[in-house]
Amino acid sequence: MTTRSRFSFSLILTLPLVAEMFGLHLPGGVWTMLALTTPVMVIGGWPFFKSAWSALKNRFANMDTLISVGTLTAYFYSLYAAFAVLDVYFEIAALLIVFILLGQWLEEITKGRASSAIEKLVGLQAKAATVIRGGRETQVALDQVKVGDIIVVKPGEKVPVDGEVVEGRSSVDESLVTGESLPVEKKPGDHVIGASINKTGSFRFRATKVGSDTLLAQIIELVRRAQTSRAPIQRLADQISGYFVPIVLVLAVLTFNVWYVLLGAGMVTALLFAVAVVVIACPCALGLATPTALMVGTGRGAKLGILIKSGEVLEAARNIKYAVFDKTGTLTAGRPVVTDVIGDARLVLGTAAALEAASEHSLATAVLAAAKSKNLQPEAVKNFQAVEGKGVVGRIGQDKALIGNPALFADRDVAVGRSDRERIGELQQQGKTVMLVGRKGKLIGLIALQDRPKPTAAEAIAELKRLGVNPVMITGDNEGTARAIARELGIDSVIAGVLPSEKAERVKALQQTGKVAFVGDGINDAPALAQADLGIAMGSGTDVAIESGGIVLVKNNPQDAVRALRLSQKTFGRIKLNLFWAFIYNLAGIPIAAGAFSGLGLVLNPALAGLAMAFSSVSVVVSSLLLARSRI
């Protein structure tokens, strides 16, 4: 039976017992109460008793131990009292089971609401795809689509899998996957995401990721993994519960002895106080404090396109002092364009295009695009060699050729004149990256490229400063180019001229003075993402970078890095708030339940203690649900 059905069953049988409490006598009296209570104990309470017995066999006490002790004490005493013609308290045992089941049911409702983001994402998946097979359009099941298939998408249809547009144009609604509110224009060469909705035109695309490799499938898996993870702070709560339960049982025994032996109260009175202590102290709210907040927080993040991988990430996001951003593709669009060609344009671009034809670097793509615009076909290159962090060299025909930064030219003993150095400085002051092009042992020209900042980057940096986090930009670009982009974005700290292998070391150096979050998107960012206290990977980045990050930003928006920090901090803050109130509630409730204030007329019988315990669980659940409405 489900928790809901057990709760409903137990509630129906318990309501007549409640009527008995208010003076409405049941036909059959005590024996009718026994007949109503026993099924509640067996059906409603069995999972608790089973768990408590397993814990006892392992010499351990848990929350179910307290539930079992409280309910079974009330039940078996009442069973004895029924035959001894004494007052019975069957209604207390039944009510305790009902209240506890109510708390568990509310927890399941919370989990269901928190997981609604996953359910919606699963429901987004297309059921079939129109694939070109044998020159004809053929509709196949989604699990039959293969990487490399050409897929046709018509207006109003869902994009079945991830891929790259090869023909046609359209606008695509990606909001349910990425959270991007406006339709995104797609043309040949652009990527499309599975489960997004085609709005206007028809297009064909080549499948690049299918099945569990698609973005949607990865999002679902990441959120599921996060919602079932445990925050390290939960271990503290578990440790406290491990000591708390035995202490409560000892307190219950002491309470009984104080009332019965020292104060001379009747056995029933002393027993009721002892049972009330056991019930009020049940740390159910303590068990709900972390998982409910974690589920709501990660579910909220999924809806915003912020994927938090685990509970550990939430704690890592606390007290971040530095937010280190990779420049290219993270703060900037990652698509530089050629802005200036100094020298014989056809010779300079032709030489550069030949050398860069074998490279996949974003600067190479920009050079090849500029060469193509002038109808220049790259020449064949022999002895091609990439020099890490400096450039590339090779031979074009009989000519030695090279393209890269001044360090490469110095290594190859190619002179760079004073006027050229001044021109390089001027271009770099404008925030442009300058590539030197050489042929036949001399400099033949310069190519300047510029990668514009993303529209939201400056506001993201400003928000970080308002949060008290120091933004830092790290890049392989030269100091001048890096400083120009940093000034535009409002970043004061710049680490420029860094080789890919050095990024992790620079992060490690910053960690000597505070916790570091690193935001990046490339393969060369993976070590830095892993080294940082908190790694935030852009969703458009490589699989390696995404795997290394603790948070993934689906929309590739720098502002989402700030939202991710705020969401993580608020979720962890809600966990701490829940734990605080759960502990305070238990500590404050025990003296009242034990009868310490009975002289003032403040007394809790076990039934009211059970209601109070259920209310504490409800309050923790409500607190967690409010996280979904908080401003991020």
XYZ file of C-alpha atoms in Angstrom:
632
model
C 0.000 0.000 0.000
C 1.084 3.557 -0.615
C 1.565 6.007 2.237
C -1.547 7.863 1.106
C -3.711 4.738 1.139
C -2.358 3.655 4.546
C -3.075 7.142 5.885
C -6.626 7.147 4.464
C -7.325 3.647 5.812
C -5.980 4.520 9.263
C -7.826 7.851 9.378
C -11.196 6.257 8.585
C -10.799 3.717 11.407
C -9.456 6.326 13.843
C -12.251 8.913 13.453
C -14.732 6.853 15.552
C -12.042 6.625 18.252
C -11.756 10.419 18.243
C -15.530 10.590 18.702
C -15.106 8.324 21.744
C -12.576 10.840 23.151
C -15.265 13.542 23.020
C -17.852 11.467 24.875
C -19.688 9.838 21.954
C -19.611 6.234 23.138
C -19.195 3.492 20.568
C -21.413 0.400 20.525
C -19.409 -2.426 22.047
C -17.271 0.011 24.003
C -13.705 -1.101 24.646
C -13.890 -4.115 22.333
C -15.011 -1.963 19.382
C -12.075 0.352 20.077
C -9.738 -2.656 20.091
C -11.240 -3.872 16.806
C -10.712 -0.452 15.188
C -7.200 0.117 16.558
C -5.682 -3.259 15.718
C -5.963 -2.883 11.887
C -4.482 0.614 12.209
C -1.510 -0.836 14.085
C -1.062 -3.695 11.615
C -1.669 -1.854 8.309
C -0.622 1.685 9.188
C 2.146 0.949 11.675
C 3.749 -2.147 10.170
C 6.486 -0.278 8.167
C 7.576 1.539 11.351
C 7.658 -1.617 13.429
C 9.592 -3.490 10.742
C 12.182 -0.710 10.482
C 12.522 -0.488 14.280
C 13.024 -4.252 14.547
C 15.741 -4.179 11.867
C 17.475 -1.348 13.724
C 17.249 -3.254 16.993
C 18.818 -6.370 15.436
C 21.708 -4.169 14.294
C 21.981 -2.634 17.779
C 20.875 0.733 16.488
C 17.989 3.098 17.301
C 16.265 5.320 14.763
C 13.167 7.499 14.442
C 10.993 4.442 13.865
C 12.229 3.120 17.226
C 10.587 6.064 18.997
C 7.402 5.703 16.935
C 7.212 1.995 17.721
C 7.911 2.409 21.445
C 5.271 5.131 21.805
C 2.488 3.429 19.839
C 3.113 -0.107 21.084
C 3.290 1.073 24.707
C -0.103 2.777 24.393
C -1.586 -0.211 22.512
C -0.379 -3.018 24.795
C -1.190 -1.083 27.965
C -4.721 -0.538 26.637
C -4.958 -4.225 25.735
C -4.049 -5.100 29.340
C -6.436 -2.457 30.664
C -9.299 -3.844 28.575
C -9.090 -7.173 30.392
C -8.365 -5.527 33.768
C -11.392 -3.219 33.345
C -9.263 -0.045 33.482
C -9.241 3.094 31.328
C -7.912 2.345 27.845
C -5.972 4.571 25.438
C -6.413 2.802 22.123
C -7.215 6.146 20.477
C -3.751 7.447 21.394
C -1.985 4.577 19.601
C -4.195 4.992 16.525
C -3.860 8.775 16.446
C -0.087 8.562 16.679
C 0.002 6.298 13.623
C -2.343 8.655 11.724
C -0.305 11.769 12.536
C 2.970 10.114 11.557
C 1.495 8.850 8.283
C 0.188 12.367 7.653
C 3.731 13.745 7.987
C 5.104 11.088 5.614
C 2.366 11.728 3.077
C 3.110 15.441 3.129
C 6.786 14.601 2.560
C 5.835 12.558 -0.510
C 3.712 15.443 -1.787
C 6.732 17.714 -1.405
C 8.915 15.265 -3.300
C 6.287 15.043 -6.012
C 6.129 18.803 -6.415
C 9.901 19.089 -6.379
C 10.175 16.356 -9.007
C 7.557 17.933 -11.276
C 10.355 19.547 -13.271
C 11.691 16.082 -14.110
C 8.238 14.753 -15.005
C 7.628 17.692 -17.325
C 10.994 17.178 -18.994
C 10.322 13.466 -19.479
C 6.947 14.327 -20.997
C 8.629 16.668 -23.469
C 10.389 13.880 -25.331
C 9.165 13.220 -28.835
C 7.796 9.739 -29.495
C 8.940 9.442 -33.121
C 11.123 11.091 -35.770
C 10.891 11.564 -39.536
C 14.199 10.246 -40.895
C 15.558 10.196 -44.457
C 16.077 6.503 -45.248
C 16.745 5.321 -48.796
C 16.016 8.790 -50.123
C 12.509 8.795 -48.613
C 10.975 10.270 -45.468
C 10.300 7.458 -43.002
C 8.789 7.787 -39.537
C 10.621 5.713 -36.931
C 10.430 5.324 -33.155
C 12.719 7.625 -31.194
C 14.905 4.745 -29.993
C 15.642 3.810 -33.633
C 17.258 7.165 -34.476
C 21.011 6.857 -34.957
C 23.838 9.381 -34.861
C 24.317 10.733 -38.383
C 20.673 10.322 -39.449
C 19.162 13.229 -41.400
C 15.895 14.191 -39.707
C 13.070 16.339 -41.099
C 11.221 18.703 -38.738
C 8.052 20.481 -39.901
C 6.249 23.471 -38.295
C 4.701 22.596 -34.938
C 6.706 19.399 -34.503
C 9.137 18.593 -31.719
C 12.820 18.233 -32.469
C 13.385 14.529 -31.658
C 17.104 14.538 -30.693
C 20.092 16.886 -30.560
C 21.731 17.769 -33.844
C 23.044 20.334 -36.336
C 20.898 22.029 -38.981
C 21.986 21.149 -42.526
C 19.151 22.652 -44.546
C 16.357 25.202 -44.036
C 15.617 27.942 -41.521
C 13.143 28.299 -38.679
C 12.569 29.665 -35.185
C 12.570 27.115 -32.382
C 11.016 27.369 -28.921
C 13.588 25.999 -26.455
C 11.947 27.462 -23.332
C 10.819 24.176 -21.777
C 14.353 22.778 -21.989
C 16.622 25.781 -21.443
C 14.269 28.347 -19.894
C 14.989 30.762 -22.783
C 11.705 32.664 -23.186
C 12.120 33.866 -26.799
C 12.191 31.570 -29.864
C 15.704 31.044 -31.215
C 16.409 31.452 -34.933
C 18.043 28.409 -36.536
C 19.977 28.190 -39.802
C 22.460 25.727 -41.336
C 25.324 25.102 -38.923
C 23.275 25.902 -35.795
C 22.619 23.310 -33.096
C 19.123 22.188 -32.135
C 18.051 20.580 -28.862
C 15.868 17.514 -28.589
C 12.317 18.215 -27.258
C 12.358 21.875 -28.371
C 9.412 22.891 -30.569
C 9.732 24.065 -34.170
C 7.616 27.187 -34.700
C 7.590 28.413 -38.312
C 9.691 26.920 -41.115
C 10.797 23.396 -41.978
C 14.389 22.251 -41.712
C 16.569 19.187 -41.812
C 19.270 18.397 -39.301
C 21.896 15.744 -38.694
C 21.535 13.824 -35.423
C 24.646 14.273 -33.262
C 23.390 12.915 -29.923
C 20.668 10.340 -29.318
C 19.241 8.398 -26.373
C 20.905 9.068 -23.038
C 23.451 11.402 -24.666
C 20.929 14.128 -25.526
C 20.843 17.329 -23.490
C 17.341 16.562 -22.196
C 18.339 13.067 -21.041
C 21.418 14.464 -19.294
C 19.345 17.153 -17.564
C 16.882 14.542 -16.295
C 19.688 12.323 -15.004
C 21.528 15.217 -13.318
C 18.400 16.419 -11.507
C 17.474 12.888 -10.422
C 20.967 12.331 -9.099
C 20.935 15.648 -7.228
C 17.556 15.035 -5.615
C 18.626 11.674 -4.239
C 22.016 12.930 -3.024
C 22.811 13.883 0.543
C 24.294 17.170 1.676
C 27.237 16.738 4.065
C 25.289 18.628 6.730
C 22.815 15.721 6.716
C 25.546 13.518 8.167
C 25.645 15.824 11.185
C 21.879 15.471 11.584
C 22.178 11.679 11.289
C 24.924 11.586 13.922
C 22.857 13.689 16.302
C 19.806 11.461 15.701
C 21.947 8.417 16.483
C 22.624 9.797 19.974
C 19.276 11.575 20.325
C 17.026 8.501 20.100
C 18.695 6.525 22.944
C 18.772 9.670 25.090
C 15.022 10.153 24.541
C 14.307 6.566 25.581
C 16.340 7.116 28.753
C 14.441 10.370 29.425
C 11.135 8.559 28.960
C 12.144 5.946 31.556
C 13.301 8.700 33.939
C 10.032 10.573 33.414
C 8.031 7.470 34.319
C 10.115 6.821 37.444
C 10.040 10.448 38.606
C 6.242 10.594 38.379
C 5.520 7.084 39.602
C 8.255 6.576 42.215
C 9.242 10.047 43.430
C 6.017 12.032 42.998
C 3.636 9.165 43.742
C 1.487 9.593 40.623
C -0.550 6.674 39.341
C 1.014 4.243 36.893
C -1.270 5.394 34.077
C -0.388 9.062 34.595
C 3.332 8.302 34.717
C 3.045 6.087 31.640
C 1.219 8.787 29.664
C 3.922 11.339 30.462
C 6.621 8.855 29.379
C 4.838 8.053 26.114
C 4.325 11.778 25.441
C 8.095 12.314 25.812
C 8.817 9.547 23.303
C 6.298 10.907 20.803
C 7.102 14.627 21.035
C 10.817 13.913 20.690
C 10.473 11.842 17.532
C 12.890 13.643 15.156
C 10.730 13.201 12.038
C 11.140 16.878 11.198
C 14.889 16.408 11.522
C 14.784 13.723 8.857
C 12.735 15.935 6.532
C 14.810 19.101 6.957
C 17.544 18.328 4.418
C 15.937 16.172 1.681
C 12.853 18.352 1.232
C 14.879 21.566 0.870
C 17.354 19.824 -1.430
C 14.605 18.503 -3.681
C 12.797 21.832 -3.905
C 16.038 23.746 -4.532
C 17.322 21.443 -7.268
C 13.868 21.292 -8.863
C 13.695 25.095 -8.888
C 17.147 25.181 -10.471
C 16.102 22.744 -13.214
C 13.230 25.027 -14.184
C 15.676 27.946 -14.436
C 18.185 25.964 -16.505
C 20.580 25.631 -13.536
C 21.518 22.015 -12.860
C 22.911 21.403 -9.356
C 24.563 17.996 -9.341
C 24.535 17.122 -5.631
C 23.995 18.227 -2.071
C 27.753 18.700 -1.674
C 27.566 21.541 -4.203
C 25.213 23.492 -1.945
C 27.759 23.567 0.841
C 30.576 24.350 -1.583
C 28.696 27.498 -2.660
C 28.928 28.995 0.829
C 31.343 31.831 1.522
C 32.733 32.012 -2.027
C 35.342 34.780 -2.126
C 36.435 34.648 -5.788
C 34.456 33.892 -8.939
C 37.022 33.137 -11.653
C 35.701 33.341 -15.213
C 37.309 31.914 -18.294
C 37.038 34.648 -20.937
C 36.402 33.029 -24.316
C 32.985 31.382 -24.580
C 32.114 32.180 -20.984
C 32.173 35.956 -20.650
C 32.384 36.475 -24.400
C 30.373 34.948 -27.246
C 33.291 32.715 -28.197
C 32.914 33.611 -31.856
C 35.671 36.116 -32.689
C 35.687 37.821 -36.079
C 38.535 39.341 -38.061
C 38.421 43.130 -37.695
C 41.767 44.239 -39.159
C 44.295 42.845 -41.641
C 47.611 44.718 -41.731
C 49.722 44.085 -44.837
C 48.851 42.501 -48.194
C 45.406 41.200 -47.299
C 45.381 38.295 -49.786
C 48.891 37.154 -48.905
C 48.379 37.533 -45.137
C 44.944 35.889 -45.076
C 45.995 33.198 -47.557
C 49.010 32.230 -45.436
C 46.987 32.340 -42.204
C 44.128 30.284 -43.686
C 46.534 27.601 -44.936
C 48.078 27.199 -41.489
C 44.777 27.340 -39.615
C 42.878 24.967 -41.910
C 43.786 21.985 -39.731
C 42.943 23.763 -36.450
C 39.605 23.751 -34.599
C 40.429 26.830 -32.509
C 37.820 29.615 -32.570
C 40.426 32.055 -33.916
C 41.172 29.637 -36.758
C 37.489 29.505 -37.635
C 37.372 33.311 -37.818
C 40.467 33.439 -40.066
C 39.048 30.800 -42.414
C 35.736 32.695 -42.593
C 37.587 35.921 -43.504
C 39.615 34.077 -46.179
C 36.468 32.520 -47.605
C 34.845 35.964 -47.869
C 37.710 36.922 -50.238
C 37.381 33.661 -52.200
C 40.785 32.417 -50.964
C 41.284 28.657 -50.937
C 43.758 27.407 -48.278
C 46.969 25.978 -49.747
C 48.361 22.630 -48.686
C 50.609 22.669 -45.617
C 53.366 20.217 -44.750
C 55.143 19.666 -41.420
C 52.215 21.218 -39.525
C 52.968 21.702 -35.816
C 50.922 23.338 -33.047
C 53.000 25.097 -30.388
C 50.995 25.167 -27.131
C 49.971 28.645 -26.088
C 51.909 30.299 -28.922
C 50.598 29.366 -32.393
C 51.264 27.015 -35.320
C 54.061 26.506 -37.840
C 54.346 24.634 -41.120
C 55.647 24.712 -44.679
C 53.630 26.099 -47.613
C 55.299 24.945 -50.790
C 58.980 25.768 -50.186
C 58.223 28.554 -47.686
C 58.416 28.235 -43.927
C 55.287 29.867 -42.457
C 54.036 30.613 -38.989
C 51.123 32.338 -37.233
C 50.818 33.132 -33.557
C 51.840 35.544 -30.821
C 55.137 37.467 -30.419
C 56.577 34.672 -28.236
C 56.358 32.261 -31.189
C 58.175 34.722 -33.436
C 60.888 35.242 -30.822
C 61.367 31.471 -30.529
C 61.773 31.217 -34.331
C 64.084 34.240 -34.568
C 61.633 36.162 -36.776
C 62.125 39.887 -36.203
C 59.198 42.145 -35.288
C 59.922 45.820 -36.057
C 59.233 48.742 -33.760
C 56.375 50.101 -35.872
C 54.744 46.642 -35.897
C 55.061 46.373 -32.129
C 53.435 49.794 -31.752
C 50.620 48.762 -34.073
C 50.136 45.560 -32.090
C 49.899 47.594 -28.890
C 47.295 49.930 -30.394
C 45.100 47.024 -31.501
C 45.424 45.312 -28.141
C 44.412 48.501 -26.353
C 41.175 48.253 -28.340
C 40.554 44.834 -26.820
C 41.539 42.922 -29.929
C 43.566 39.755 -30.201
C 46.472 40.154 -32.622
C 47.960 37.254 -34.591
C 51.315 37.754 -36.298
C 51.751 36.081 -39.690
C 55.189 35.182 -41.017
C 56.529 33.634 -44.212
C 60.036 33.036 -45.582
C 61.535 33.994 -42.215
C 59.984 37.428 -41.890
C 56.808 39.096 -40.620
C 54.377 39.729 -43.507
C 51.390 41.121 -41.610
C 49.019 41.203 -38.677
C 45.477 39.919 -38.208
C 43.321 41.470 -35.456
C 40.282 39.641 -34.108
C 37.741 40.546 -31.506
C 35.347 38.467 -29.431
C 32.546 40.607 -28.030
C 31.305 40.160 -24.434
C 27.952 38.480 -23.956
C 25.116 41.021 -23.409
C 24.509 39.838 -19.837
C 28.160 39.571 -18.753
C 28.552 43.113 -17.354
C 25.392 42.850 -15.239
C 26.511 39.445 -13.933
C 29.810 40.953 -12.764
C 27.982 43.836 -11.092
C 25.661 41.402 -9.271
C 28.633 39.383 -8.033
C 30.176 42.507 -6.553
C 26.889 43.287 -4.802
C 27.030 39.797 -3.281
C 30.534 40.491 -1.978
C 32.225 38.081 -4.413
C 35.399 39.221 -6.197
C 35.176 38.563 -9.971
C 38.400 37.474 -11.685
C 38.984 36.923 -15.406
C 41.519 34.334 -16.560
C 42.607 33.971 -20.189
C 45.386 32.916 -22.474
C 45.101 36.266 -24.251
C 47.743 38.927 -23.762
C 47.492 41.479 -20.983
C 46.319 44.350 -23.221
C 43.433 42.452 -24.814
C 42.386 40.969 -21.501
C 42.450 44.335 -19.721
C 40.328 45.966 -22.434
C 37.573 43.336 -22.093
C 37.844 43.448 -18.283
C 37.409 47.243 -18.220
C 34.287 46.929 -20.358
C 32.818 44.355 -17.967
C 33.900 46.026 -14.735
C 36.411 43.347 -13.697
C 39.385 44.633 -11.713
C 41.383 41.402 -11.349
C 42.803 39.892 -14.540
C 45.098 36.891 -14.989
C 46.306 36.994 -18.603
C 48.707 35.020 -20.771
C 47.931 31.775 -18.965
C 48.564 28.429 -20.636
C 45.666 25.930 -20.387
C 47.716 23.722 -18.089
C 48.309 26.664 -15.716
C 44.679 27.573 -15.018
C 44.269 25.016 -12.236
C 47.484 26.276 -10.597
C 46.210 29.858 -10.631
C 42.950 28.709 -9.039
C 44.942 26.832 -6.397
C 46.920 29.989 -5.628
C 43.711 31.985 -5.090
C 42.411 29.278 -2.757
C 45.143 30.197 -0.302
C 43.122 33.304 0.608
C 39.511 32.138 0.109
C 37.053 29.783 -1.541
C 36.979 29.875 -5.348
C 34.211 29.276 -7.869
C 35.429 28.689 -11.431
C 33.181 29.263 -14.453
C 34.329 27.786 -17.767
C 33.314 25.859 -20.849
C 36.295 24.240 -22.604
C 38.343 21.066 -22.341
C 41.232 23.151 -21.050
C 38.928 24.390 -18.254
C 38.279 20.892 -16.874
C 41.293 20.811 -14.484
C 40.418 24.261 -13.120
C 36.742 23.274 -12.701
C 37.839 20.225 -10.725
C 40.384 22.183 -8.648
C 37.963 24.958 -7.655
C 35.826 24.703 -4.530
C 32.836 25.085 -6.861
C 32.987 24.344 -10.592
C 30.320 25.939 -12.799
C 30.276 24.645 -16.387
C 28.525 26.311 -19.297
C 26.025 23.940 -20.947
C 27.418 24.667 -24.407
C 30.849 23.484 -23.270
C 32.505 20.177 -23.890
C 31.357 16.983 -22.179
C 34.610 16.917 -20.197
C 34.037 20.416 -18.820
C 30.387 19.687 -17.956
C 31.375 16.473 -16.166
C 33.982 18.388 -14.134
C 31.575 21.096 -12.979
C 29.364 20.821 -9.902
C 26.772 23.113 -11.518
C 25.813 23.197 -15.204
C 24.279 26.310 -16.792
C 22.044 25.133 -19.641
C 21.495 28.607 -21.127
C 25.190 29.614 -21.203
C 24.245 32.893 -19.571
C 26.849 34.451 -17.211
C 24.009 35.819 -15.079
C 22.971 32.243 -14.353
C 26.306 31.755 -12.593
C 25.181 34.411 -10.109
C 21.709 32.858 -9.864
C 23.339 29.471 -9.252
C 25.327 30.887 -6.332
C 22.234 32.563 -4.871
C 20.089 29.443 -5.316
C 22.733 27.209 -3.741
C 23.188 29.577 -0.825
C 19.420 29.964 -0.279
C 18.859 26.202 -0.440
C 21.619 25.536 2.055
C 20.318 28.365 4.234
C 16.855 26.772 4.188
C 18.369 23.428 5.226
C 20.060 25.105 8.206
C 16.811 26.918 9.119
C 14.860 23.647 8.954
C 17.420 21.833 11.107
C 17.473 24.671 13.646
C 13.709 24.691 14.138
C 13.553 20.882 14.207
C 16.144 20.773 17.011
C 14.636 23.687 18.941
C 11.167 22.194 18.631
C 12.278 18.859 20.074
C 14.316 20.417 22.867
C 11.455 22.732 23.875
C 8.793 20.043 23.610
C 10.400 17.391 25.806
C 10.066 19.280 29.153
C 6.434 20.112 28.398
C 5.644 16.497 27.476
C 7.433 15.264 30.599
C 5.041 17.329 32.733
C 7.595 19.867 33.956
C 4.966 22.614 33.623
C 1.957 20.585 34.769
C 1.727 22.818 37.844
C 0.893 25.685 35.486
C -1.727 23.596 33.732
C 0.475 23.040 30.666
C 0.185 19.324 29.878
C 0.487 17.295 26.676
C -1.119 13.890 26.504
C 0.381 11.487 23.912
C -2.304 12.266 21.323
C -1.613 16.004 21.469
C 2.120 15.253 21.466
C 1.605 13.251 18.265
C -0.304 16.160 16.712
C 2.449 18.563 17.715
C 5.088 16.219 16.263
C 3.129 16.025 12.987
C 2.843 19.823 12.940
C 6.622 20.153 13.263
C 7.021 17.961 10.171
C 4.426 20.018 8.317
C 6.229 23.238 9.241
C 9.519 21.900 7.819
C 7.783 20.797 4.609
C 6.094 24.199 4.215
C 9.410 25.943 4.874
C 11.022 23.923 2.074
C 8.139 24.552 -0.332
C 8.452 28.304 0.250
C 11.932 28.035 -1.258
C 10.254 27.517 -4.631
C 8.732 30.989 -4.332
C 11.788 32.850 -3.091
C 13.410 35.442 -5.338
C 16.564 34.155 -7.031
